[in-house]
mmCIF file of C-alpha atoms in Angstrom:
data_model
loop_
_atom_site.group_PDB
_atom_site.id
_atom_site.type_symbol
_atom_site.label_atom_id
_atom_site.label_comp_id
_atom_site.label_asym_id
_atom_site.label_seq_id
_atom_site.Cartn_x
_atom_site.Cartn_y
_atom_site.Cartn_z
ATOM 1 C CA UNK F 1 -0.353 -0.136 0.079
ATOM 2 C CA UNK F 2 1.538 3.257 -1.290
ATOM 3 C CA UNK F 3 1.779 5.857 1.473
ATOM 4 C CA UNK F 4 -0.725 9.463 0.686
ATOM 5 C CA UNK F 5 2.407 11.690 0.262
ATOM 6 C CA UNK F 6 4.189 9.416 -2.743
ATOM 7 C CA UNK F 7 1.092 11.067 -5.317
ATOM 8 C CA UNK F 8 1.087 14.063 -6.007
ATOM 9 C CA UNK F 9 -2.331 13.236 -7.700
ATOM 10 C CA UNK F 10 -5.475 11.395 -7.983
ATOM 11 C CA UNK F 11 -7.276 10.782 -11.301
ATOM 12 C CA UNK F 12 -9.914 8.534 -12.724
ATOM 13 C CA UNK F 13 -11.163 7.904 -16.030
ATOM 14 C CA UNK F 14 -14.696 6.797 -17.215
ATOM 15 C CA UNK F 15 -13.586 4.478 -19.734
ATOM 16 C CA UNK F 16 -15.420 3.149 -23.022
ATOM 17 C CA UNK F 17 -14.797 1.794 -25.882
ATOM 18 C CA UNK F 18 -14.064 4.181 -28.441
ATOM 19 C CA UNK F 19 -13.619 7.292 -26.182
ATOM 20 C CA UNK F 20 -12.622 7.692 -22.398
ATOM 21 C CA UNK F 21 -12.838 10.752 -20.119
ATOM 22 C CA UNK F 22 -9.828 11.655 -17.631
ATOM 23 C CA UNK F 23 -10.912 13.310 -14.694
ATOM 24 C CA UNK F 24 -8.018 14.795 -12.513
ATOM 25 C CA UNK F 25 -7.672 15.966 -9.347
ATOM 26 C CA UNK F 26 -4.903 17.341 -6.538
ATOM 27 C CA UNK F 27 -4.734 16.700 -2.933
ATOM 28 C CA UNK F 28 -7.143 19.360 -1.854
ATOM 29 C CA UNK F 29 -9.492 18.248 -3.827
ATOM 30 C CA UNK F 30 -9.225 20.663 -6.834
ATOM 31 C CA UNK F 31 -10.269 19.577 -10.337
ATOM 32 C CA UNK F 32 -6.665 20.632 -11.723
ATOM 33 C CA UNK F 33 -7.470 18.914 -15.711
ATOM 34 C CA UNK F 34 -9.991 17.202 -17.109
ATOM 35 C CA UNK F 35 -10.408 15.679 -21.083
ATOM 36 C CA UNK F 36 -11.280 13.009 -23.239
ATOM 37 C CA UNK F 37 -9.190 11.198 -25.387
ATOM 38 C CA UNK F 38 -9.736 8.202 -28.425
ATOM 39 C CA UNK F 39 -9.303 4.687 -28.301
ATOM 40 C CA UNK F 40 -6.176 5.117 -30.890
ATOM 41 C CA UNK F 41 -2.741 5.407 -30.387
ATOM 42 C CA UNK F 42 -2.171 9.271 -30.513
ATOM 43 C CA UNK F 43 -4.944 9.387 -27.661
ATOM 44 C CA UNK F 44 -3.028 6.919 -25.369
ATOM 45 C CA UNK F 45 -0.150 8.960 -26.418
ATOM 46 C CA UNK F 46 -2.715 12.488 -25.070
ATOM 47 C CA UNK F 47 -2.893 10.510 -22.073
ATOM 48 C CA UNK F 48 0.281 10.016 -21.593
ATOM 49 C CA UNK F 49 1.740 13.095 -21.701
ATOM 50 C CA UNK F 50 -0.621 14.705 -19.827
ATOM 51 C CA UNK F 51 -0.665 12.037 -16.565
ATOM 52 C CA UNK F 52 3.687 12.897 -16.698
ATOM 53 C CA UNK F 53 2.480 16.552 -15.958
ATOM 54 C CA UNK F 54 0.571 15.357 -12.970
ATOM 55 C CA UNK F 55 2.962 11.823 -12.049
ATOM 56 C CA UNK F 56 3.483 10.443 -9.176
ATOM 57 C CA UNK F 57 -0.523 9.614 -10.877
ATOM 58 C CA UNK F 58 -2.539 7.276 -8.954
ATOM 59 C CA UNK F 59 -5.888 6.361 -10.985
ATOM 60 C CA UNK F 60 -9.367 4.436 -10.171
ATOM 61 C CA UNK F 61 -10.879 2.763 -13.437
ATOM 62 C CA UNK F 62 -14.237 0.658 -13.168
ATOM 63 C CA UNK F 63 -12.757 -2.579 -13.786
ATOM 64 C CA UNK F 64 -9.588 -4.403 -13.754
ATOM 65 C CA UNK F 65 -9.511 -6.463 -16.956
ATOM 66 C CA UNK F 66 -9.553 -5.489 -20.570
ATOM 67 C CA UNK F 67 -7.539 -2.573 -22.660
ATOM 68 C CA UNK F 68 -8.212 0.208 -20.931
ATOM 69 C CA UNK F 69 -6.027 -1.474 -17.889
ATOM 70 C CA UNK F 70 -3.472 -2.678 -20.205
ATOM 71 C CA UNK F 71 -3.212 0.338 -21.869
ATOM 72 C CA UNK F 72 -2.801 2.161 -17.720
ATOM 73 C CA UNK F 73 -0.270 -0.527 -16.635
ATOM 74 C CA UNK F 74 2.356 1.236 -19.736
ATOM 75 C CA UNK F 75 2.010 4.456 -18.161
ATOM 76 C CA UNK F 76 5.279 5.607 -16.440
ATOM 77 C CA UNK F 77 4.430 6.943 -12.802
ATOM 78 C CA UNK F 78 0.980 5.801 -12.477
ATOM 79 C CA UNK F 79 -1.104 2.606 -10.277
ATOM 80 C CA UNK F 80 -4.484 1.620 -10.807
ATOM 81 C CA UNK F 81 -6.596 1.394 -8.303
ATOM 82 C CA UNK F 82 -9.317 -1.264 -9.528
ATOM 83 C CA UNK F 83 -13.123 0.121 -8.104
ATOM 84 C CA UNK F 84 -16.423 -2.485 -8.008
ATOM 85 C CA UNK F 85 -19.535 -1.064 -9.913
ATOM 86 C CA UNK F 86 -21.106 -1.740 -6.933
ATOM 87 C CA UNK F 87 -18.860 0.771 -4.722
ATOM 88 C CA UNK F 88 -19.205 2.836 -7.570
ATOM 89 C CA UNK F 89 -21.792 3.393 -8.171
ATOM 90 C CA UNK F 90 -22.329 4.478 -4.440
ATOM 91 C CA UNK F 91 -19.917 7.114 -4.335
ATOM 92 C CA UNK F 92 -21.498 8.598 -7.481
ATOM 93 C CA UNK F 93 -24.474 8.506 -5.669
ATOM 94 C CA UNK F 94 -22.689 10.194 -3.033
ATOM 95 C CA UNK F 95 -22.134 13.555 -5.254
ATOM 96 C CA UNK F 96 -25.446 13.392 -6.418
ATOM 97 C CA UNK F 97 -27.759 12.044 -5.021
ATOM 98 C CA UNK F 98 -30.619 13.242 -7.457
ATOM 99 C CA UNK F 99 -29.390 10.376 -10.123
ATOM 100 C CA UNK F 100 -27.176 12.676 -12.269
ATOM 101 C CA UNK F 101 -25.302 10.691 -14.658
ATOM 102 C CA UNK F 102 -22.656 10.928 -16.738
ATOM 103 C CA UNK F 103 -18.761 11.125 -18.087
ATOM 104 C CA UNK F 104 -17.669 14.297 -16.068
ATOM 105 C CA UNK F 105 -19.630 13.320 -12.788
ATOM 106 C CA UNK F 106 -18.286 9.802 -12.826
ATOM 107 C CA UNK F 107 -14.712 10.295 -13.356
ATOM 108 C CA UNK F 108 -15.070 13.172 -10.700
ATOM 109 C CA UNK F 109 -16.042 11.232 -8.640
ATOM 110 C CA UNK F 110 -13.516 8.302 -8.688
ATOM 111 C CA UNK F 111 -11.281 10.674 -8.659
ATOM 112 C CA UNK F 112 -12.119 12.490 -5.378
ATOM 113 C CA UNK F 113 -13.249 9.531 -3.749
ATOM 114 C CA UNK F 114 -9.545 7.615 -4.397
ATOM 115 C CA UNK F 115 -8.141 10.390 -3.313
ATOM 116 C CA UNK F 116 -10.157 9.885 0.014
ATOM 117 C CA UNK F 117 -10.706 6.851 0.349
ATOM 118 C CA UNK F 118 -7.432 4.847 -1.704
ATOM 119 C CA UNK F 119 -5.569 4.025 1.832
ATOM 120 C CA UNK F 120 -7.800 1.061 2.426
ATOM 121 C CA UNK F 121 -8.251 0.105 -1.354
ATOM 122 C CA UNK F 122 -5.869 -2.565 -3.300
ATOM 123 C CA UNK F 123 -3.080 -1.301 -6.184
ATOM 124 C CA UNK F 124 -3.208 -3.331 -9.014
ATOM 125 C CA UNK F 125 -0.322 -4.831 -9.666
ATOM 126 C CA UNK F 126 0.856 -5.832 -13.228
ATOM 127 C CA UNK F 127 1.046 -9.709 -13.064
ATOM 128 C CA UNK F 128 4.655 -11.548 -14.923
ATOM 129 C CA UNK F 129 4.410 -12.671 -18.629
ATOM 130 C CA UNK F 130 3.775 -15.524 -18.693
ATOM 131 C CA UNK F 131 1.151 -16.153 -15.593
ATOM 132 C CA UNK F 132 -0.753 -12.542 -17.582
ATOM 133 C CA UNK F 133 -0.718 -15.040 -20.291
ATOM 134 C CA UNK F 134 -1.786 -18.140 -18.638
ATOM 135 C CA UNK F 135 -4.700 -16.471 -16.706
ATOM 136 C CA UNK F 136 -6.227 -15.168 -19.947
ATOM 137 C CA UNK F 137 -5.666 -18.222 -21.889
ATOM 138 C CA UNK F 138 -7.824 -20.392 -18.722
ATOM 139 C CA UNK F 139 -10.389 -17.421 -18.829
ATOM 140 C CA UNK F 140 -10.989 -17.944 -22.456
ATOM 141 C CA UNK F 141 -10.953 -21.720 -22.008
ATOM 142 C CA UNK F 142 -14.054 -21.389 -19.491
ATOM 143 C CA UNK F 143 -15.519 -19.119 -21.781
ATOM 144 C CA UNK F 144 -15.160 -21.941 -24.188
ATOM 145 C CA UNK F 145 -16.080 -24.821 -22.891
ATOM 146 C CA UNK F 146 -19.451 -22.327 -21.975
ATOM 147 C CA UNK F 147 -19.863 -22.357 -25.645
ATOM 148 C CA UNK F 148 -19.154 -25.932 -26.042
ATOM 149 C CA UNK F 149 -21.938 -26.824 -23.198
ATOM 150 C CA UNK F 150 -24.178 -24.577 -24.929
ATOM 151 C CA UNK F 151 -23.910 -25.928 -28.830
ATOM 152 C CA UNK F 152 -24.801 -29.390 -26.830
ATOM 153 C CA UNK F 153 -27.840 -28.375 -25.603
ATOM 154 C CA UNK F 154 -28.746 -26.690 -29.136
ATOM 155 C CA UNK F 155 -27.909 -30.252 -30.375
ATOM 156 C CA UNK F 156 -29.671 -32.525 -28.089
ATOM 157 C CA UNK F 157 -32.467 -29.919 -28.733
ATOM 158 C CA UNK F 158 -32.393 -31.108 -31.857
ATOM 159 C CA UNK F 159 -32.644 -34.178 -31.522
ATOM 160 C CA UNK F 160 -35.476 -34.441 -29.348
ATOM 161 C CA UNK F 161 -37.332 -32.721 -32.225
ATOM 162 C CA UNK F 162 -36.729 -35.597 -34.538
ATOM 163 C CA UNK F 163 -34.208 -38.366 -33.717
ATOM 164 C CA UNK F 164 -35.487 -39.628 -30.014
ATOM 165 C CA UNK F 165 -33.257 -42.428 -30.812
ATOM 166 C CA UNK F 166 -30.119 -40.814 -30.703
ATOM 167 C CA UNK F 167 -30.873 -39.620 -27.457
ATOM 168 C CA UNK F 168 -31.747 -42.578 -26.229
ATOM 169 C CA UNK F 169 -28.445 -44.513 -26.866
ATOM 170 C CA UNK F 170 -25.788 -40.996 -26.144
ATOM 171 C CA UNK F 171 -25.810 -40.833 -22.473
ATOM 172 C CA UNK F 172 -22.667 -38.442 -22.917
ATOM 173 C CA UNK F 173 -23.254 -35.997 -25.530
ATOM 174 C CA UNK F 174 -19.177 -34.460 -24.112
ATOM 175 C CA UNK F 175 -17.706 -36.642 -26.407
ATOM 176 C CA UNK F 176 -17.000 -36.404 -30.424
ATOM 177 C CA UNK F 177 -18.726 -40.238 -31.322
ATOM 178 C CA UNK F 178 -21.619 -38.913 -30.836
ATOM 179 C CA UNK F 179 -21.292 -36.624 -32.940
ATOM 180 C CA UNK F 180 -19.914 -38.343 -35.194
ATOM 181 C CA UNK F 181 -22.855 -40.888 -34.835
ATOM 182 C CA UNK F 182 -25.298 -37.733 -35.644
ATOM 183 C CA UNK F 183 -22.892 -37.369 -38.692
ATOM 184 C CA UNK F 184 -22.363 -40.434 -40.042
ATOM 185 C CA UNK F 185 -26.187 -41.549 -39.476
ATOM 186 C CA UNK F 186 -28.463 -37.508 -39.713
ATOM 187 C CA UNK F 187 -31.508 -39.441 -39.645
ATOM 188 C CA UNK F 188 -33.155 -42.543 -38.230
ATOM 189 C CA UNK F 189 -33.765 -43.914 -41.984
ATOM 190 C CA UNK F 190 -30.269 -43.516 -42.026
ATOM 191 C CA UNK F 191 -29.779 -45.817 -39.107
ATOM 192 C CA UNK F 192 -31.793 -48.286 -40.520
ATOM 193 C CA UNK F 193 -30.835 -49.020 -43.595
ATOM 194 C CA UNK F 194 -26.924 -47.785 -42.696
ATOM 195 C CA UNK F 195 -27.376 -52.334 -41.102
ATOM 196 C CA UNK F 196 -26.484 -53.916 -38.787
ATOM 197 C CA UNK F 197 -22.533 -54.789 -40.016
ATOM 198 C CA UNK F 198 -21.788 -50.663 -40.288
ATOM 199 C CA UNK F 199 -22.969 -49.980 -36.870
ATOM 200 C CA UNK F 200 -20.664 -52.272 -35.399
ATOM 201 C CA UNK F 201 -17.949 -50.761 -37.260
ATOM 202 C CA UNK F 202 -18.629 -46.989 -36.185
ATOM 203 C CA UNK F 203 -19.586 -48.183 -32.482
ATOM 204 C CA UNK F 204 -15.321 -49.709 -32.833
ATOM 205 C CA UNK F 205 -14.166 -46.608 -35.014
ATOM 206 C CA UNK F 206 -14.950 -44.392 -32.546
ATOM 207 C CA UNK F 207 -14.049 -46.713 -29.638
ATOM 208 C CA UNK F 208 -17.639 -46.431 -28.181
ATOM 209 C CA UNK F 209 -17.431 -50.437 -28.327
ATOM 210 C CA UNK F 210 -18.793 -51.256 -24.347
ATOM 211 C CA UNK F 211 -20.565 -54.647 -23.322
ATOM 212 C CA UNK F 212 -22.629 -52.981 -21.109
ATOM 213 C CA UNK F 213 -24.717 -51.297 -23.832
ATOM 214 C CA UNK F 214 -23.827 -52.901 -27.280
ATOM 215 C CA UNK F 215 -27.236 -55.157 -27.761
ATOM 216 C CA UNK F 216 -29.064 -52.491 -25.783
ATOM 217 C CA UNK F 217 -26.994 -49.945 -28.413
ATOM 218 C CA UNK F 218 -27.798 -51.961 -31.591
ATOM 219 C CA UNK F 219 -31.685 -52.297 -29.659
ATOM 220 C CA UNK F 220 -32.409 -48.921 -30.106
ATOM 221 C CA UNK F 221 -30.897 -48.692 -33.604
ATOM 222 C CA UNK F 222 -32.771 -51.371 -34.827
ATOM 223 C CA UNK F 223 -35.786 -49.662 -33.944
ATOM 224 C CA UNK F 224 -34.995 -45.837 -34.805
ATOM 225 C CA UNK F 225 -38.052 -45.871 -37.390
ATOM 226 C CA UNK F 226 -40.743 -47.105 -34.817
ATOM 227 C CA UNK F 227 -40.918 -43.366 -32.525
ATOM 228 C CA UNK F 228 -40.512 -39.828 -35.199
ATOM 229 C CA UNK F 229 -41.170 -37.275 -36.460
ATOM 230 C CA UNK F 230 -42.371 -36.061 -40.164
ATOM 231 C CA UNK F 231 -40.241 -35.377 -43.058
ATOM 232 C CA UNK F 232 -40.196 -32.279 -42.919
ATOM 233 C CA UNK F 233 -39.610 -31.915 -39.466
ATOM 234 C CA UNK F 234 -36.516 -35.140 -40.326
ATOM 235 C CA UNK F 235 -35.720 -33.100 -42.848
ATOM 236 C CA UNK F 236 -35.570 -29.696 -42.083
ATOM 237 C CA UNK F 237 -34.011 -30.316 -37.412
ATOM 238 C CA UNK F 238 -32.028 -32.478 -39.506
ATOM 239 C CA UNK F 239 -29.132 -30.347 -41.209
ATOM 240 C CA UNK F 240 -29.599 -27.923 -37.525
ATOM 241 C CA UNK F 241 -27.544 -31.211 -35.967
ATOM 242 C CA UNK F 242 -25.368 -31.785 -38.480
ATOM 243 C CA UNK F 243 -24.602 -28.793 -37.945
ATOM 244 C CA UNK F 244 -24.197 -28.171 -34.601
ATOM 245 C CA UNK F 245 -22.077 -31.242 -33.997
ATOM 246 C CA UNK F 246 -19.560 -30.378 -36.643
ATOM 247 C CA UNK F 247 -19.492 -26.645 -34.883
ATOM 248 C CA UNK F 248 -18.837 -28.611 -31.760
ATOM 249 C CA UNK F 249 -15.942 -30.543 -33.606
ATOM 250 C CA UNK F 250 -14.212 -27.671 -34.918
ATOM 251 C CA UNK F 251 -14.523 -25.615 -30.943
ATOM 252 C CA UNK F 252 -13.087 -29.114 -29.227
ATOM 253 C CA UNK F 253 -9.702 -28.861 -31.529
ATOM 254 C CA UNK F 254 -9.309 -25.740 -30.571
ATOM 255 C CA UNK F 255 -10.078 -26.881 -27.171
ATOM 256 C CA UNK F 256 -7.514 -28.943 -26.919
ATOM 257 C CA UNK F 257 -4.752 -26.528 -28.468
ATOM 258 C CA UNK F 258 -5.710 -24.431 -25.178
ATOM 259 C CA UNK F 259 -5.472 -27.312 -23.046
ATOM 260 C CA UNK F 260 -1.708 -28.432 -24.783
ATOM 261 C CA UNK F 261 -0.981 -24.205 -24.599
ATOM 262 C CA UNK F 262 -1.591 -24.080 -20.888
ATOM 263 C CA UNK F 263 -0.224 -26.882 -19.498
ATOM 264 C CA UNK F 264 2.817 -25.751 -21.204
ATOM 265 C CA UNK F 265 3.636 -22.994 -19.802
ATOM 266 C CA UNK F 266 2.298 -23.868 -16.190
ATOM 267 C CA UNK F 267 4.867 -26.370 -16.233
ATOM 268 C CA UNK F 268 7.171 -23.683 -16.982
ATOM 269 C CA UNK F 269 6.163 -21.365 -14.107
ATOM 270 C CA UNK F 270 7.252 -21.350 -10.877
ATOM 271 C CA UNK F 271 4.716 -22.388 -8.919
ATOM 272 C CA UNK F 272 4.329 -25.647 -10.850
ATOM 273 C CA UNK F 273 4.416 -28.892 -8.230
ATOM 274 C CA UNK F 274 2.976 -26.235 -5.460
ATOM 275 C CA UNK F 275 -0.568 -25.996 -6.993
ATOM 276 C CA UNK F 276 0.157 -29.302 -8.979
ATOM 277 C CA UNK F 277 0.159 -31.423 -5.755
ATOM 278 C CA UNK F 278 -3.623 -30.750 -4.508
ATOM 279 C CA UNK F 279 -5.323 -33.315 -4.973
ATOM 280 C CA UNK F 280 -7.995 -33.164 -6.975
ATOM 281 C CA UNK F 281 -6.639 -30.445 -9.323
ATOM 282 C CA UNK F 282 -5.072 -32.235 -12.151
ATOM 283 C CA UNK F 283 -3.998 -30.394 -15.507
ATOM 284 C CA UNK F 284 -6.866 -28.442 -15.864
ATOM 285 C CA UNK F 285 -7.851 -26.774 -12.328
ATOM 286 C CA UNK F 286 -4.817 -27.077 -10.809
ATOM 287 C CA UNK F 287 -2.975 -24.028 -13.688
ATOM 288 C CA UNK F 288 -6.630 -21.673 -13.118
ATOM 289 C CA UNK F 289 -6.417 -22.141 -8.971
ATOM 290 C CA UNK F 290 -2.525 -20.342 -9.967
ATOM 291 C CA UNK F 291 -3.924 -16.949 -12.055
ATOM 292 C CA UNK F 292 -6.224 -16.895 -10.118
ATOM 293 C CA UNK F 293 -4.546 -16.659 -6.962
ATOM 294 C CA UNK F 294 -0.525 -15.253 -8.813
ATOM 295 C CA UNK F 295 2.133 -14.207 -7.750
ATOM 296 C CA UNK F 296 2.064 -11.328 -5.675
ATOM 297 C CA UNK F 297 2.453 -12.889 -2.038
ATOM 298 C CA UNK F 298 0.642 -9.664 0.003
ATOM 299 C CA UNK F 299 -2.069 -9.610 -2.297
ATOM 300 C CA UNK F 300 -4.829 -11.870 0.140
ATOM 301 C CA UNK F 301 -2.977 -10.866 3.893
ATOM 302 C CA UNK F 302 -4.950 -13.638 5.336
ATOM 303 C CA UNK F 303 -6.852 -16.880 4.472
ATOM 304 C CA UNK F 304 -9.953 -14.793 5.239
ATOM 305 C CA UNK F 305 -9.380 -12.822 2.778
ATOM 306 C CA UNK F 306 -9.536 -15.687 -0.309
ATOM 307 C CA UNK F 307 -12.453 -16.802 0.486
ATOM 308 C CA UNK F 308 -13.893 -13.639 0.337
ATOM 309 C CA UNK F 309 -12.835 -12.893 -2.549
ATOM 310 C CA UNK F 310 -13.011 -16.439 -4.131
ATOM 311 C CA UNK F 311 -17.290 -16.661 -2.493
ATOM 312 C CA UNK F 312 -16.958 -19.423 -0.376
ATOM 313 C CA UNK F 313 -17.620 -17.372 2.425
ATOM 314 C CA UNK F 314 -20.957 -16.029 3.008
ATOM 315 C CA UNK F 315 -21.866 -12.713 3.228
ATOM 316 C CA UNK F 316 -24.139 -11.359 7.131
ATOM 317 C CA UNK F 317 -27.407 -9.579 7.680
ATOM 318 C CA UNK F 318 -27.323 -8.254 10.515
ATOM 319 C CA UNK F 319 -30.189 -4.946 11.762
ATOM 320 C CA UNK F 320 -31.327 -5.107 15.251
ATOM 321 C CA UNK F 321 -32.932 -8.855 16.200
ATOM 322 C CA UNK F 322 -33.127 -9.581 12.640
ATOM 323 C CA UNK F 323 -29.504 -11.757 11.437
ATOM 324 C CA UNK F 324 -29.708 -12.909 8.052
ATOM 325 C CA UNK F 325 -26.281 -15.599 6.254
ATOM 326 C CA UNK F 326 -27.048 -15.140 2.949
ATOM 327 C CA UNK F 327 -24.163 -16.630 0.044
ATOM 328 C CA UNK F 328 -21.743 -14.751 -1.244
ATOM 329 C CA UNK F 329 -21.819 -13.352 -5.419
ATOM 330 C CA UNK F 330 -20.151 -10.051 -5.041
ATOM 331 C CA UNK F 331 -16.835 -12.365 -6.265
ATOM 332 C CA UNK F 332 -13.907 -13.338 -8.636
ATOM 333 C CA UNK F 333 -16.868 -14.907 -10.824
ATOM 334 C CA UNK F 334 -13.540 -17.343 -12.234
ATOM 335 C CA UNK F 335 -11.883 -18.269 -8.673
ATOM 336 C CA UNK F 336 -15.026 -19.466 -7.496
ATOM 337 C CA UNK F 337 -15.944 -21.994 -10.147
ATOM 338 C CA UNK F 338 -12.609 -23.089 -9.817
ATOM 339 C CA UNK F 339 -12.974 -23.663 -6.916
ATOM 340 C CA UNK F 340 -16.724 -25.155 -6.772
ATOM 341 C CA UNK F 341 -14.778 -27.823 -9.359
ATOM 342 C CA UNK F 342 -11.742 -28.481 -7.732
ATOM 343 C CA UNK F 343 -13.823 -29.607 -4.019
ATOM 344 C CA UNK F 344 -15.971 -31.599 -5.783
ATOM 345 C CA UNK F 345 -12.954 -33.653 -7.520
ATOM 346 C CA UNK F 346 -10.767 -32.808 -4.503
ATOM 347 C CA UNK F 347 -13.966 -36.383 -2.673
ATOM 348 C CA UNK F 348 -12.802 -39.237 -4.931
ATOM 349 C CA UNK F 349 -9.011 -37.494 -4.181
ATOM 350 C CA UNK F 350 -8.888 -37.136 -0.225
ATOM 351 C CA UNK F 351 -9.719 -39.530 2.299
ATOM 352 C CA UNK F 352 -10.501 -36.938 5.001
ATOM 353 C CA UNK F 353 -12.784 -34.364 1.696
ATOM 354 C CA UNK F 354 -15.032 -37.008 1.249
ATOM 355 C CA UNK F 355 -15.634 -37.385 5.529
ATOM 356 C CA UNK F 356 -16.142 -34.111 5.350
ATOM 357 C CA UNK F 357 -18.254 -33.566 2.041
ATOM 358 C CA UNK F 358 -20.704 -36.490 3.645
ATOM 359 C CA UNK F 359 -21.004 -35.645 7.057
ATOM 360 C CA UNK F 360 -22.457 -31.983 5.293
ATOM 361 C CA UNK F 361 -24.682 -34.119 3.398
ATOM 362 C CA UNK F 362 -26.709 -36.069 6.630
ATOM 363 C CA UNK F 363 -26.796 -32.694 8.332
ATOM 364 C CA UNK F 364 -28.534 -32.305 5.182
ATOM 365 C CA UNK F 365 -27.123 -29.352 3.576
ATOM 366 C CA UNK F 366 -27.733 -29.846 -0.166
ATOM 367 C CA UNK F 367 -24.247 -30.725 -2.771
ATOM 368 C CA UNK F 368 -23.766 -26.991 -3.890
ATOM 369 C CA UNK F 369 -23.847 -25.587 -0.058
ATOM 370 C CA UNK F 370 -21.349 -28.566 1.092
ATOM 371 C CA UNK F 371 -19.348 -28.241 -2.038
ATOM 372 C CA UNK F 372 -18.673 -24.154 -0.625
ATOM 373 C CA UNK F 373 -18.138 -25.577 2.728
ATOM 374 C CA UNK F 374 -15.307 -27.619 1.430
ATOM 375 C CA UNK F 375 -14.679 -25.281 -0.499
ATOM 376 C CA UNK F 376 -13.962 -22.667 2.031
ATOM 377 C CA UNK F 377 -11.384 -25.461 3.935
ATOM 378 C CA UNK F 378 -9.811 -25.875 1.442
ATOM 379 C CA UNK F 379 -8.757 -21.954 0.922
ATOM 380 C CA UNK F 380 -7.899 -21.747 3.855
ATOM 381 C CA UNK F 381 -5.556 -25.334 2.990
ATOM 382 C CA UNK F 382 -4.323 -23.312 0.084
ATOM 383 C CA UNK F 383 -3.372 -20.190 1.212
ATOM 384 C CA UNK F 384 -0.961 -21.401 4.101
ATOM 385 C CA UNK F 385 1.091 -23.630 0.986
ATOM 386 C CA UNK F 386 0.803 -20.294 -1.285
ATOM 387 C CA UNK F 387 1.986 -18.290 1.585
ATOM 388 C CA UNK F 388 4.829 -20.675 2.616
ATOM 389 C CA UNK F 389 5.603 -22.136 -0.597
ATOM 390 C CA UNK F 390 5.176 -25.639 0.213
ATOM 391 C CA UNK F 391 3.674 -28.353 -1.738
ATOM 392 C CA UNK F 392 0.658 -30.557 -0.550
ATOM 393 C CA UNK F 393 1.748 -32.563 2.438
ATOM 394 C CA UNK F 394 -1.092 -35.159 3.593
ATOM 395 C CA UNK F 395 0.046 -36.653 6.519
ATOM 396 C CA UNK F 396 1.636 -33.072 7.579
ATOM 397 C CA UNK F 397 -1.901 -32.072 7.450
ATOM 398 C CA UNK F 398 -3.030 -34.712 9.561
ATOM 399 C CA UNK F 399 -0.766 -34.186 12.297
ATOM 400 C CA UNK F 400 -2.416 -30.408 11.974
ATOM 401 C CA UNK F 401 -5.728 -32.271 12.454
ATOM 402 C CA UNK F 402 -4.215 -34.604 15.179
ATOM 403 C CA UNK F 403 -3.126 -31.734 16.877
ATOM 404 C CA UNK F 404 -5.715 -29.478 16.632
ATOM 405 C CA UNK F 405 -8.539 -32.258 17.307
ATOM 406 C CA UNK F 406 -10.642 -32.639 14.358
ATOM 407 C CA UNK F 407 -13.493 -33.602 14.571
ATOM 408 C CA UNK F 408 -13.304 -34.360 10.334
ATOM 409 C CA UNK F 409 -11.276 -36.246 11.204
ATOM 410 C CA UNK F 410 -12.526 -38.081 14.432
ATOM 411 C CA UNK F 411 -15.325 -39.083 12.233
ATOM 412 C CA UNK F 412 -12.944 -40.766 9.583
ATOM 413 C CA UNK F 413 -11.210 -43.467 12.140
ATOM 414 C CA UNK F 414 -14.316 -44.042 13.640
#
């Protein structure tokens, strides 16, 4: 945290896609500069010229990522302070309770808020090139996986309209073999006319042969035309289904390429072994945890801060006799989703995690709530590992449980 005397002035950017509005105030709170500039090379050169006049400069902005933040991080003697949108709204209302809104008002209220309250804010520090690239790749991979899920849902919806036999034959529609089936046999009529030999060849070629499902699938294939849609609906929806299957195949190829690059970068990072030692994290979750926590060990001064940042810690509301506890929605969504997946996977790799999860389920907690509680517990362990730069040690963790009389260990040994 920077002491107040380290900044000569305080500024803020009300950013947009094409143009940005900047306001800079001095320590007494007077506006010393106000200007707009375009999101172009010349515009950012203008910004840096103005920023140099008032350096060292602290700048507030209502985001923590993106091309605007990237340009700000390249500005000399400029420290960035991200502003939560909910807090930004409150600072705006403090200046204009009437609800008035303008680019000038936003930038001025944020700059003045930074001048007054910046000692309680955390500056945004630039990550190393390797970690920054890894973070962007991991987040883009998650977005592409969401797109794949949407395409799978659209494919299943199309098949429901005209091809119930295909839905009955396959349970896993993230499997490329299921997409290949739709491409090879786009309609029930095509499937039935293909015959048993082609069915068997397809199953073996795409490694879909399973002794327990073989006969059932052949029976479904042979009866595919018994219950199907009209000719018009079949012709229209089969084209859509094949389109979705081809889109999924292309997307899966790109996802595999992303996965190779992420694993390559993750292997080069100094914290690879630390995050790779986490039970259940594996090659997919470990890089996501690393890039969301980062390299700055001072970023989370206590495990509770990390838990709040990840959304596993609940929020409480207390007013007089009223006291409520609710799920924390305002958090790092990518980290919350990653911790949720990690907690679920850890149950199958760590005995105490499975015991803890089962005990919560027996108490009536939902699956989501139990995983959130387990993630809360894991984050406390991860924070200590991260601070001390040590890998996970199951024996050491068990010793700590014995030392503190953990009720989880008592359940596990009973």
